[in-house]
Short mmCIF file of C-alpha atoms in Angstrom, two decimals:
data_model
loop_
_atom_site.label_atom_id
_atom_site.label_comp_id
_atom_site.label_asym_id
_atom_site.label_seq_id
_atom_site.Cartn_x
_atom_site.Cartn_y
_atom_site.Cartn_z
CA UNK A 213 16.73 8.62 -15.21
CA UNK A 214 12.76 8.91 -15.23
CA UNK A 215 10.77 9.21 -12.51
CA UNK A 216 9.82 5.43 -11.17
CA UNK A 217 5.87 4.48 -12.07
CA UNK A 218 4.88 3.65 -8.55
CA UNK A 219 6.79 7.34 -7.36
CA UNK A 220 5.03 9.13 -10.03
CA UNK A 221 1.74 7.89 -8.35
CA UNK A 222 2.36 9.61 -4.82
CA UNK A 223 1.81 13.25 -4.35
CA UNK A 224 4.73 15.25 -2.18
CA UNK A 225 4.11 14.56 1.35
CA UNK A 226 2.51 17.27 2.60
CA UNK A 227 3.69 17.09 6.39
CA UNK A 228 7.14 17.24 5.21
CA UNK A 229 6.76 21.01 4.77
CA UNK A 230 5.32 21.70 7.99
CA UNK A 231 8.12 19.20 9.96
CA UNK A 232 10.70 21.33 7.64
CA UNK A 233 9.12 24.55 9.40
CA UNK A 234 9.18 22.78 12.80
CA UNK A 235 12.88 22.13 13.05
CA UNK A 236 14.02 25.23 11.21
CA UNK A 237 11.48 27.30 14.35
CA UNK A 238 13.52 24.83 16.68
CA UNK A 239 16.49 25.53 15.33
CA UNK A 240 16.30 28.90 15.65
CA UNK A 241 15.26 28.64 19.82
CA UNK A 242 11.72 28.30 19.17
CA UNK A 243 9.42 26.20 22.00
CA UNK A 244 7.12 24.73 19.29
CA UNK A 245 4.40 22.37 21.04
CA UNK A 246 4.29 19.58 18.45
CA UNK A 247 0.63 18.34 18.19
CA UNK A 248 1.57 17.49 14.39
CA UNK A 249 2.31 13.73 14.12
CA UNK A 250 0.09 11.08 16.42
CA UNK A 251 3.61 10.05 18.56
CA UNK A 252 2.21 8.87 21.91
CA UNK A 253 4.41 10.57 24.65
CA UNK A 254 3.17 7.99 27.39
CA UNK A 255 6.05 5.48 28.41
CA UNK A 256 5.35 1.94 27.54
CA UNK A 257 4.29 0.15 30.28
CA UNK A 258 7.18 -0.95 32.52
CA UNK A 259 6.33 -4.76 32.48
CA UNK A 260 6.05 -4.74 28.99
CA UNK A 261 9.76 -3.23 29.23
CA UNK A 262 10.63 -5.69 31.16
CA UNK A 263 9.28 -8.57 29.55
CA UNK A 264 11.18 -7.45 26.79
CA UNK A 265 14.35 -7.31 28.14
CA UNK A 266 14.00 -10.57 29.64
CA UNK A 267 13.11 -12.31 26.74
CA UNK A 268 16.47 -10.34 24.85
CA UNK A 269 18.72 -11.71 27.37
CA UNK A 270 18.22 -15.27 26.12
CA UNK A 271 20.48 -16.06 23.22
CA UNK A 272 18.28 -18.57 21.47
CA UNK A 273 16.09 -15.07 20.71
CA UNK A 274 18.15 -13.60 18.25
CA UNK A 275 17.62 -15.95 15.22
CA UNK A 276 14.92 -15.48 12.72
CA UNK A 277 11.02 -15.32 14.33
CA UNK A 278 7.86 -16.38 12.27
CA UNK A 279 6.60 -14.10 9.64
CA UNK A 280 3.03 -14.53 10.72
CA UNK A 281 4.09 -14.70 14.61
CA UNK A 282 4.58 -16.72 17.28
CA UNK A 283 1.79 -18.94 18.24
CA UNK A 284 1.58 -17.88 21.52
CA UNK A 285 1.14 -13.95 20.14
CA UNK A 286 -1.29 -14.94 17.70
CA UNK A 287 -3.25 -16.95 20.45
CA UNK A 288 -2.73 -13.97 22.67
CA UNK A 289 -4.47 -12.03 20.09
CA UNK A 290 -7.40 -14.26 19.53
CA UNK A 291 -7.94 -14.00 23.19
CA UNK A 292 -8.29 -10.11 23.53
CA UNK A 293 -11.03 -10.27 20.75
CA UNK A 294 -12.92 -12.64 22.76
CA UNK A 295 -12.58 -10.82 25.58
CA UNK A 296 -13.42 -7.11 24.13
CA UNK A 297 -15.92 -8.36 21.07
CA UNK A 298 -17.19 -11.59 22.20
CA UNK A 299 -15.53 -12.82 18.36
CA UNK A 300 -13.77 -16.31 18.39
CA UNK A 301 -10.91 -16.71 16.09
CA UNK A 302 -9.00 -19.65 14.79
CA UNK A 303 -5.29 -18.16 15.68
CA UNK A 304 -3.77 -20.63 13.59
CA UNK A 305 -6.25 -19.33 10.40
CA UNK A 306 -7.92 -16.09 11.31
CA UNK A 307 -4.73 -13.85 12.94
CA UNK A 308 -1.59 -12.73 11.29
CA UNK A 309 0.57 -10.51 13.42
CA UNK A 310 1.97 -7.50 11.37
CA UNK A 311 4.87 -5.00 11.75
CA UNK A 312 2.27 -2.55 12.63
CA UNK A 313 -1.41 -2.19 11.13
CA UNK A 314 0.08 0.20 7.92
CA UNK A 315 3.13 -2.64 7.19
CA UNK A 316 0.02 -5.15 6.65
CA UNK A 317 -2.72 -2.87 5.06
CA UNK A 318 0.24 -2.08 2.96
CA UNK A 319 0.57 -5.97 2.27
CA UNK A 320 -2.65 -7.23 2.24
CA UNK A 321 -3.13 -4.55 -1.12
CA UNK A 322 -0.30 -5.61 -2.33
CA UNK A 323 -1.98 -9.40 -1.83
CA UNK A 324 -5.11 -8.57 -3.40
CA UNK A 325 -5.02 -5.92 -5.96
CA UNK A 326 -4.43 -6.43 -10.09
CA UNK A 327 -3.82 -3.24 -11.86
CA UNK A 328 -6.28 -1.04 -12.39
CA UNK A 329 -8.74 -2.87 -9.55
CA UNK A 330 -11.29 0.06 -7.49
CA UNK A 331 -10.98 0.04 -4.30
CA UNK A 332 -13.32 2.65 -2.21
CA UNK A 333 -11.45 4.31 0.34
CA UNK A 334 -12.95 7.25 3.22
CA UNK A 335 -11.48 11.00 2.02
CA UNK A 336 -10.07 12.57 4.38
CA UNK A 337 -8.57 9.29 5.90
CA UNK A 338 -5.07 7.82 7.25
CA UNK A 339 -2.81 7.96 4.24
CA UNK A 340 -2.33 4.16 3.63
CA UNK A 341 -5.57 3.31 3.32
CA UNK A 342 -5.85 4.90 -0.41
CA UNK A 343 -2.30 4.79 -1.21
CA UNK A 344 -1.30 0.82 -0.06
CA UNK A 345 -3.70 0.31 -2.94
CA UNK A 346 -2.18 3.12 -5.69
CA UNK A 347 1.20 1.59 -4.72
CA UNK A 348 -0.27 -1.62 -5.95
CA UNK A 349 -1.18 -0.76 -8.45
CA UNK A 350 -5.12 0.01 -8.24
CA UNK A 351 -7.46 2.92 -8.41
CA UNK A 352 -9.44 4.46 -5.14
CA UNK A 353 -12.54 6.08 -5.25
CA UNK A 354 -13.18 8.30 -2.56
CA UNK A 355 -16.36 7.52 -0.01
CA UNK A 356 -17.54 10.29 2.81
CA UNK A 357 -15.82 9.44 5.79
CA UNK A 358 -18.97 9.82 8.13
CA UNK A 359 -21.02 6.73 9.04
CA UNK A 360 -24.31 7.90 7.73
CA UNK A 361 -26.72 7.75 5.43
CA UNK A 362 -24.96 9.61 3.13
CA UNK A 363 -22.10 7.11 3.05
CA UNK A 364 -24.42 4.14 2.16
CA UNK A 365 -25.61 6.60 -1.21
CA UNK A 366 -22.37 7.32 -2.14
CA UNK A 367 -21.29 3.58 -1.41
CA UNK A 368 -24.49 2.37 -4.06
CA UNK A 369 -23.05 4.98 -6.47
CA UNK A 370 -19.77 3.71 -6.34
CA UNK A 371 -20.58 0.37 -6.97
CA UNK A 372 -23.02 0.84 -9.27
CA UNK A 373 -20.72 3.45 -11.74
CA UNK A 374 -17.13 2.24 -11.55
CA UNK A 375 -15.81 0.84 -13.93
CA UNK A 376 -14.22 -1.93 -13.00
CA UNK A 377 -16.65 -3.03 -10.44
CA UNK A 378 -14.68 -2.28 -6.59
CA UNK A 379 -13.31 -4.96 -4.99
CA UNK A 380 -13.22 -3.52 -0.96
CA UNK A 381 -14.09 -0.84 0.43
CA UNK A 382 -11.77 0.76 3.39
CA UNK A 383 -13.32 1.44 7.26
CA UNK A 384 -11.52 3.61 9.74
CA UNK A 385 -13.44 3.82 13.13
CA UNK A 386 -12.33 5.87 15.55
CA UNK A 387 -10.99 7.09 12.64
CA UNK A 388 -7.95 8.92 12.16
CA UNK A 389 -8.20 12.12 11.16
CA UNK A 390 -11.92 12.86 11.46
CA UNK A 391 -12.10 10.82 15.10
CA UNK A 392 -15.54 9.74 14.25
CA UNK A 393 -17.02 6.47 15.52
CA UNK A 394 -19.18 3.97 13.92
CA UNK A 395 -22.02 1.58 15.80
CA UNK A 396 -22.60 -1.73 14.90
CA UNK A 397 -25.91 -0.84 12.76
CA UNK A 398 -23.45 0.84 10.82
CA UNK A 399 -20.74 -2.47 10.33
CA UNK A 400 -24.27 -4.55 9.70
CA UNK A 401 -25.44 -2.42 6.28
CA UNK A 402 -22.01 -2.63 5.91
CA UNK A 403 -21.66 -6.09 5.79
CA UNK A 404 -24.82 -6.82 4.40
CA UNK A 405 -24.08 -4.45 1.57
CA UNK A 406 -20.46 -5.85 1.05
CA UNK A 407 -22.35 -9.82 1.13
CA UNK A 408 -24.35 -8.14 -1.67
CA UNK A 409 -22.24 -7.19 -4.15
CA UNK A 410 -18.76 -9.36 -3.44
CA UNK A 411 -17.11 -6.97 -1.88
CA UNK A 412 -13.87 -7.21 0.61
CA UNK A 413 -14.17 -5.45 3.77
CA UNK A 414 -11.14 -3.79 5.49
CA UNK A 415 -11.40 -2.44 8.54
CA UNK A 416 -8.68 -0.31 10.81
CA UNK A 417 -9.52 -0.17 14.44
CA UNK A 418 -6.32 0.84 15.54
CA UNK A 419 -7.98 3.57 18.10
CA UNK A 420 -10.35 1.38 19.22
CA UNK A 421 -9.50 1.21 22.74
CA UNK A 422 -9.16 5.53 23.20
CA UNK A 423 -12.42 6.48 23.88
CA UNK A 424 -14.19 8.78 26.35
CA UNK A 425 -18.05 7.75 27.16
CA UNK A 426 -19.51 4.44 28.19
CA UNK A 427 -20.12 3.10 24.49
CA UNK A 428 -16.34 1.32 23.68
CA UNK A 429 -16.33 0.97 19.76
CA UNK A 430 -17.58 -2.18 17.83
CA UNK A 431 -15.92 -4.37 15.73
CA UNK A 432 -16.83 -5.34 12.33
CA UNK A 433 -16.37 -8.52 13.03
CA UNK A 434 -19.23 -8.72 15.83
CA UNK A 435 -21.73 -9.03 12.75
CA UNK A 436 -23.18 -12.58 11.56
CA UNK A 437 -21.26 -12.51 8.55
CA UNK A 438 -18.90 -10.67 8.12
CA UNK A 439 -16.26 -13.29 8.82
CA UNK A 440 -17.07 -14.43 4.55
CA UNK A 441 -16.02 -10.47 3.79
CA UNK A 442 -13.66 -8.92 6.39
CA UNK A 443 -10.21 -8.03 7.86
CA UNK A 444 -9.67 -6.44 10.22
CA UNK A 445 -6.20 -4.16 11.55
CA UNK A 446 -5.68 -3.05 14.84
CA UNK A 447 -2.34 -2.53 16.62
CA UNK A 448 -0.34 -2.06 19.57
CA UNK A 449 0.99 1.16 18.96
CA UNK A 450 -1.06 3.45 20.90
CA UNK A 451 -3.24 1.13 22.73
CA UNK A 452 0.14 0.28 25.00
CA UNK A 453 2.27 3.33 23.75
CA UNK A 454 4.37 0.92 21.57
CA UNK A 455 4.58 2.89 18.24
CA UNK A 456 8.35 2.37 17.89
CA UNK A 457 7.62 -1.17 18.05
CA UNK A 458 5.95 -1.64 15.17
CA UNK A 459 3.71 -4.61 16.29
CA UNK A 460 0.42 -4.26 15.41
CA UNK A 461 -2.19 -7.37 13.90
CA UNK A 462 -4.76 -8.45 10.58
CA UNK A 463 -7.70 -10.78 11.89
CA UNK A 464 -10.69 -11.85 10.28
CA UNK A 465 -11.62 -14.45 6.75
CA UNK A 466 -9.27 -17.17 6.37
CA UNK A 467 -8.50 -16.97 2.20
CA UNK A 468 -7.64 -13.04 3.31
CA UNK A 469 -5.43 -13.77 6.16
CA UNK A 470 -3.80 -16.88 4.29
CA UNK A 471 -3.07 -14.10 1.32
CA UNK A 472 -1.44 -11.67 3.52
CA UNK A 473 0.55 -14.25 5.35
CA UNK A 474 2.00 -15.16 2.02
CA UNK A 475 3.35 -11.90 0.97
CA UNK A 476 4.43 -11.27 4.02
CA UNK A 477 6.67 -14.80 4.12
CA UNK A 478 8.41 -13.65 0.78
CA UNK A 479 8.97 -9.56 2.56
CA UNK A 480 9.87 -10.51 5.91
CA UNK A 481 10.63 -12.79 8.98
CA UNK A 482 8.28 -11.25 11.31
CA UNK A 483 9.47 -8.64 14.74
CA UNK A 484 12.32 -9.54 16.43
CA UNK A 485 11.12 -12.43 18.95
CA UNK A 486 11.84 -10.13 22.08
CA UNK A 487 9.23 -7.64 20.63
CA UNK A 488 7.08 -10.48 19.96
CA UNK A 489 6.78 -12.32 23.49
CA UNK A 490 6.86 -8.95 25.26
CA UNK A 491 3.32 -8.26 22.62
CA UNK A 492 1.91 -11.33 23.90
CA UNK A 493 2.25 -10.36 27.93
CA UNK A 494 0.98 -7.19 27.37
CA UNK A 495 -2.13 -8.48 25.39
CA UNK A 496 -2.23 -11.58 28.31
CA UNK A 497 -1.03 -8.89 31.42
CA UNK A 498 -3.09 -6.59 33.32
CA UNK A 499 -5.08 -4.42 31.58
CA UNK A 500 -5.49 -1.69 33.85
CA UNK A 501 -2.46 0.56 32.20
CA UNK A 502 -4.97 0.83 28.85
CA UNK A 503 -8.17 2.42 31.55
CA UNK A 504 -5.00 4.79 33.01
CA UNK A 505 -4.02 5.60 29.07
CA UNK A 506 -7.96 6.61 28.03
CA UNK A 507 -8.34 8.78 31.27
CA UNK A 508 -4.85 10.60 29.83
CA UNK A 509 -6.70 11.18 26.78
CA UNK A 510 -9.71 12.05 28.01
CA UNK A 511 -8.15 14.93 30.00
CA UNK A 512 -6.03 16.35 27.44
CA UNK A 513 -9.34 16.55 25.12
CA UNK A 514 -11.05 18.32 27.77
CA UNK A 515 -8.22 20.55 28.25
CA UNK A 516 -7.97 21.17 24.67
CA UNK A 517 -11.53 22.14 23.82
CA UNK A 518 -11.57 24.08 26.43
CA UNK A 519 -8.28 26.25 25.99
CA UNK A 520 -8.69 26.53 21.97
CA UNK A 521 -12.32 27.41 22.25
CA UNK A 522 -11.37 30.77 24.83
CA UNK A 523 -8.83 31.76 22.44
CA UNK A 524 -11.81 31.34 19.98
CA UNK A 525 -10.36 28.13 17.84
CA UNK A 526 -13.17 26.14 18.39
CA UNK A 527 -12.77 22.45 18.62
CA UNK A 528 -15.38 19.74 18.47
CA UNK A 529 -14.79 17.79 21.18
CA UNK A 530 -13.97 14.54 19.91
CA UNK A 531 -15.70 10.98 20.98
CA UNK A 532 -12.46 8.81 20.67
CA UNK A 533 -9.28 8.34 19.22
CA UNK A 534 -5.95 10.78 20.49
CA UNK A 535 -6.74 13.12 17.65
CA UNK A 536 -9.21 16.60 17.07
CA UNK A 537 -10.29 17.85 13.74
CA UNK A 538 -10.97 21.12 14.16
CA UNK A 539 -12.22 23.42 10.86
CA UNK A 540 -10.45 26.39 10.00
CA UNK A 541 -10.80 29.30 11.90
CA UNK A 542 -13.02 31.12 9.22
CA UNK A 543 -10.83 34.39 8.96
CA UNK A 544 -7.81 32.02 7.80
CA UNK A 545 -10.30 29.05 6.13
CA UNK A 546 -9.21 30.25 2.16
CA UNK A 547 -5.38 29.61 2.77
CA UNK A 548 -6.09 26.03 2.90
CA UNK A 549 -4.55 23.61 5.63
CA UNK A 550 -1.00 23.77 5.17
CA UNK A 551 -0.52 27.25 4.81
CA UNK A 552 -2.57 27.98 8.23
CA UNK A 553 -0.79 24.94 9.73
CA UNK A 554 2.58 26.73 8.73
CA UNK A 555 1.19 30.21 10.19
CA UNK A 556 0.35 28.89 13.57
CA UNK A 557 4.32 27.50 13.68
CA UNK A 558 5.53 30.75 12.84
CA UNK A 559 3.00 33.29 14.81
CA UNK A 560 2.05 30.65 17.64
CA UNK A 561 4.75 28.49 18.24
CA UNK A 562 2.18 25.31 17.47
CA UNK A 563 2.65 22.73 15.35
CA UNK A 564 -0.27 20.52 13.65
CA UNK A 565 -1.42 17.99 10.67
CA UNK A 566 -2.52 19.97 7.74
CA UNK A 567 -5.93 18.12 7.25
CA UNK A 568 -5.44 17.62 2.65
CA UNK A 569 -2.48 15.31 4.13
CA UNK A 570 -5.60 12.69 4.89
CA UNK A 571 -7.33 13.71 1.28
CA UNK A 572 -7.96 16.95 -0.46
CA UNK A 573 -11.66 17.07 1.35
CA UNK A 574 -9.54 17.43 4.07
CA UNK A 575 -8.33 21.23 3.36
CA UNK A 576 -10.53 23.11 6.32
CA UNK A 577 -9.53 21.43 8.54
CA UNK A 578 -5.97 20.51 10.83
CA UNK A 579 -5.77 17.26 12.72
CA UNK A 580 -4.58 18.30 16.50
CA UNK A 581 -3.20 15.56 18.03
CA UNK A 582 -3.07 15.06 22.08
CA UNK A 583 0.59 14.04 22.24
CA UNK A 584 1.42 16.66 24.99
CA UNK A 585 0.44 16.67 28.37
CA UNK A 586 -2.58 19.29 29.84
CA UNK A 587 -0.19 22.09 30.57
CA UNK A 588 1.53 22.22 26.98
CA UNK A 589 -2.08 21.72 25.46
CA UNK A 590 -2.83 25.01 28.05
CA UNK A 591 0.02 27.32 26.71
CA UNK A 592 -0.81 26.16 23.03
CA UNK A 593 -4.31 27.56 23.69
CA UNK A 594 -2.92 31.07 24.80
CA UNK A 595 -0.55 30.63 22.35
CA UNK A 596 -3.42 30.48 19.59
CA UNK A 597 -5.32 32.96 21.79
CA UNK A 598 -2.33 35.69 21.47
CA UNK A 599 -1.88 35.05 17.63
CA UNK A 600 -5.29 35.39 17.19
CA UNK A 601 -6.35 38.48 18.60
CA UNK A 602 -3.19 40.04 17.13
CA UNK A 603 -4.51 38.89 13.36
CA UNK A 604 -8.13 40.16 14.46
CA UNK A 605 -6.45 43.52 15.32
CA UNK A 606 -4.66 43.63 11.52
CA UNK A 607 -8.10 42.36 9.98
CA UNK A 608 -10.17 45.47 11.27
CA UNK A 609 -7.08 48.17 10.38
CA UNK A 610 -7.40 47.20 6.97
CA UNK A 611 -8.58 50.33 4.92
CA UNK A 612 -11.59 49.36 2.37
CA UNK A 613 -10.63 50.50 -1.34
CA UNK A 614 -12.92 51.56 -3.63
CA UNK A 615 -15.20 48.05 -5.08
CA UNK A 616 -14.54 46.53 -2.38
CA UNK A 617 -10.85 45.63 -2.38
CA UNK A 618 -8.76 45.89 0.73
CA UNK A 619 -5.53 47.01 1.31
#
């Protein structure tokens, strides 16, 4: 049997062959600190547990829920974005709740996209956002992934030279890998560009609420506008260390939402109803276990730029999001990312996200996530430290040959 068209369109998944290291290192006794895969560690807060629970107990729970969710979610939802945005949504029109933000990016492409439609997608970014859209069926065209001037050119480019003319272009801020935040000057040439030339905007917040100064990060939807243009994704996963729960939301322009709601009525009949109210009382509870989740963060990125940068990784520190992206150590920089990510499993005992897994402009660099707590990130750092001075040491007893070559 042939390979399947829509197979034949995804590359091997990269991370596979550094997990496959992982648990063979494991296997063999190994303590591997696993700051691969973005896995919050934190427990769930306990009365969204028990709000769960609760809600399970009750047998008329157990039937089918509501594809788009429950009203009261949905209302719950449009509530937090007035409260963190100042944005008013219709939660009846303007909020879908997903199983997770990459189940409906995944849907809404599905939704939107005829074969062979351009969408313009950040490289490196969070694997869905370019291949919801090959699975579809479309083409991507890769955009810088920093909010800058540069992006804007290479945004008029884009538009201007493919062939057929885009229909959206992709957002990710904080974004996952590069953990790079946008301002809302950015999301208004954004918008004004996208009101321009008929374009869709999508935008994935999902880190929105991990950051570590004084500035929280916008929304799109804050700009006059953009509510003719935009969705918008965000979910619950690590805001309220519920990634297992797969409960995350789509907001923003009605025809969109209505679109993804469709699909989404023919593929499924929504999270189990449990899952669902326990959503809604964490979105309508106390709020204070999200400040106690950023200042977790926040101290495992201090610890890690400081630990990786005296065993001379350095790290920029990052502004949100629970993720680093670090370049290369230069000595290593021409084995690419998953080689080096397989050589610090094997010589360090440290696993992390080989960075051409989010796009092959992604190949200097690893993605270090902050799933373990300060004293793990500490030992990773000597870890790295030991490793490194030991390849240092091999470097500089390697005998010159004649040209130039070493041996």
């Amino acid at each position: 049997m042939s390979e399947f068209h829509r197979i034949r369109r995804l590359p091997p998944y990269v991370f596979e062959q550094v997990n496959r290291l992982k648990a063979s290192a494991r296997a063999a006794g190994a303590d591997i600190i696993d700051l691969g895969m973005g896995n919050p560690d934190q427990p769930t807060p306990q009365h969204i547990v028990d709000k769960l629970v609760e809600t399970a107990r009750r047998p008329d729970t157990h039937g089918y829920s509501a594809s788009r969710g429950i009203k009261g979610l949905r209302r719950a939802q449009a509530n937090y974005y007035e409260r963190r945005f100042g944005v008013t949504l219709n939660p009846d029109t303007q909020v879908v709740a997903t199983l997770g933000s990459k189940e409906g990016f995944a849907n809404l492409a599905q939704a939107i996209t005829a074969p062979g439609d351009v969408v313009l997608c950040p490289n490196p970014s969070y694997p869905i956002h370019a291949f919801g859209f090959l699975m579809a069926g479309g083409a991507v065209r890769s955009l810088p992934s920093t909010p800058n001037e540069d992006y804007f050119r290479a945004l008029e480019r884009a538009v201007a030279h493919s062939i057929p003319k885009p229909i959206a272009v992709v957002t990710c801020f904080p974004s996952n890998p590069t953990a790079e935040v946008a301002d809302l000057d950015f999301y208004r040439d954004l918008v004004s560009f996208a009101r321009k030339n008929e374009l869709i905007v999508l935008s994935d917040i999902a880190y929105s609420e991990i950051y570590f100064d004084d500035d929280p990060p916008p929304s799109v939807l804050q700009v006059p506008g953009a509510m003719e243009v935009a969705v918008e994704f965000t979910s619950m996963s690590k805001t309220f260390s519920m990634a297992g729960w797969r409960m995350g939301f789509a907001v923003g322009n009605e025809k969109l939402i209505a679109a993804l709601a469709r699909v989404k009525s023919y593929l499924d009949y929504g999270a189990f109803t449990p899952i669902q109210v326990a959503a809604t009382a964490a979105l309508n509870g106390p709020q204070d276990c999200i400040v106690e989740m950023r200042e977790v963060y926040r101290k495992r990125r201090d610890a890690l730029v400081d630990s990786f940068g005296r065993a001379g990784f350095d790290v920029p520190a990052p502004k949100a999001s629970m993720f680093a992206w670090a370049p290369i150590p230069e000595p290593f920089r021409s084995l690419g990312s998953v080689e080096f990510a397989k050589l610090l499993i094997e010589k360090a005992d440290v696993a992390v996200a080989p960075g051409i897994g989010f796009g092959e402009f992604g190949d200097d660099y690893v993605r270090i996530a902050m799933v373990e707590n300060e004293q793990r990130i500490r030992q990773a750092g000597r870890n790295i430290r030991r490793f490194l001075e030991s390849a240092d040491k091999t470097l500089h007893n390697v005998v010159p040959l004649a040209g130039g070559a070493r041996r």
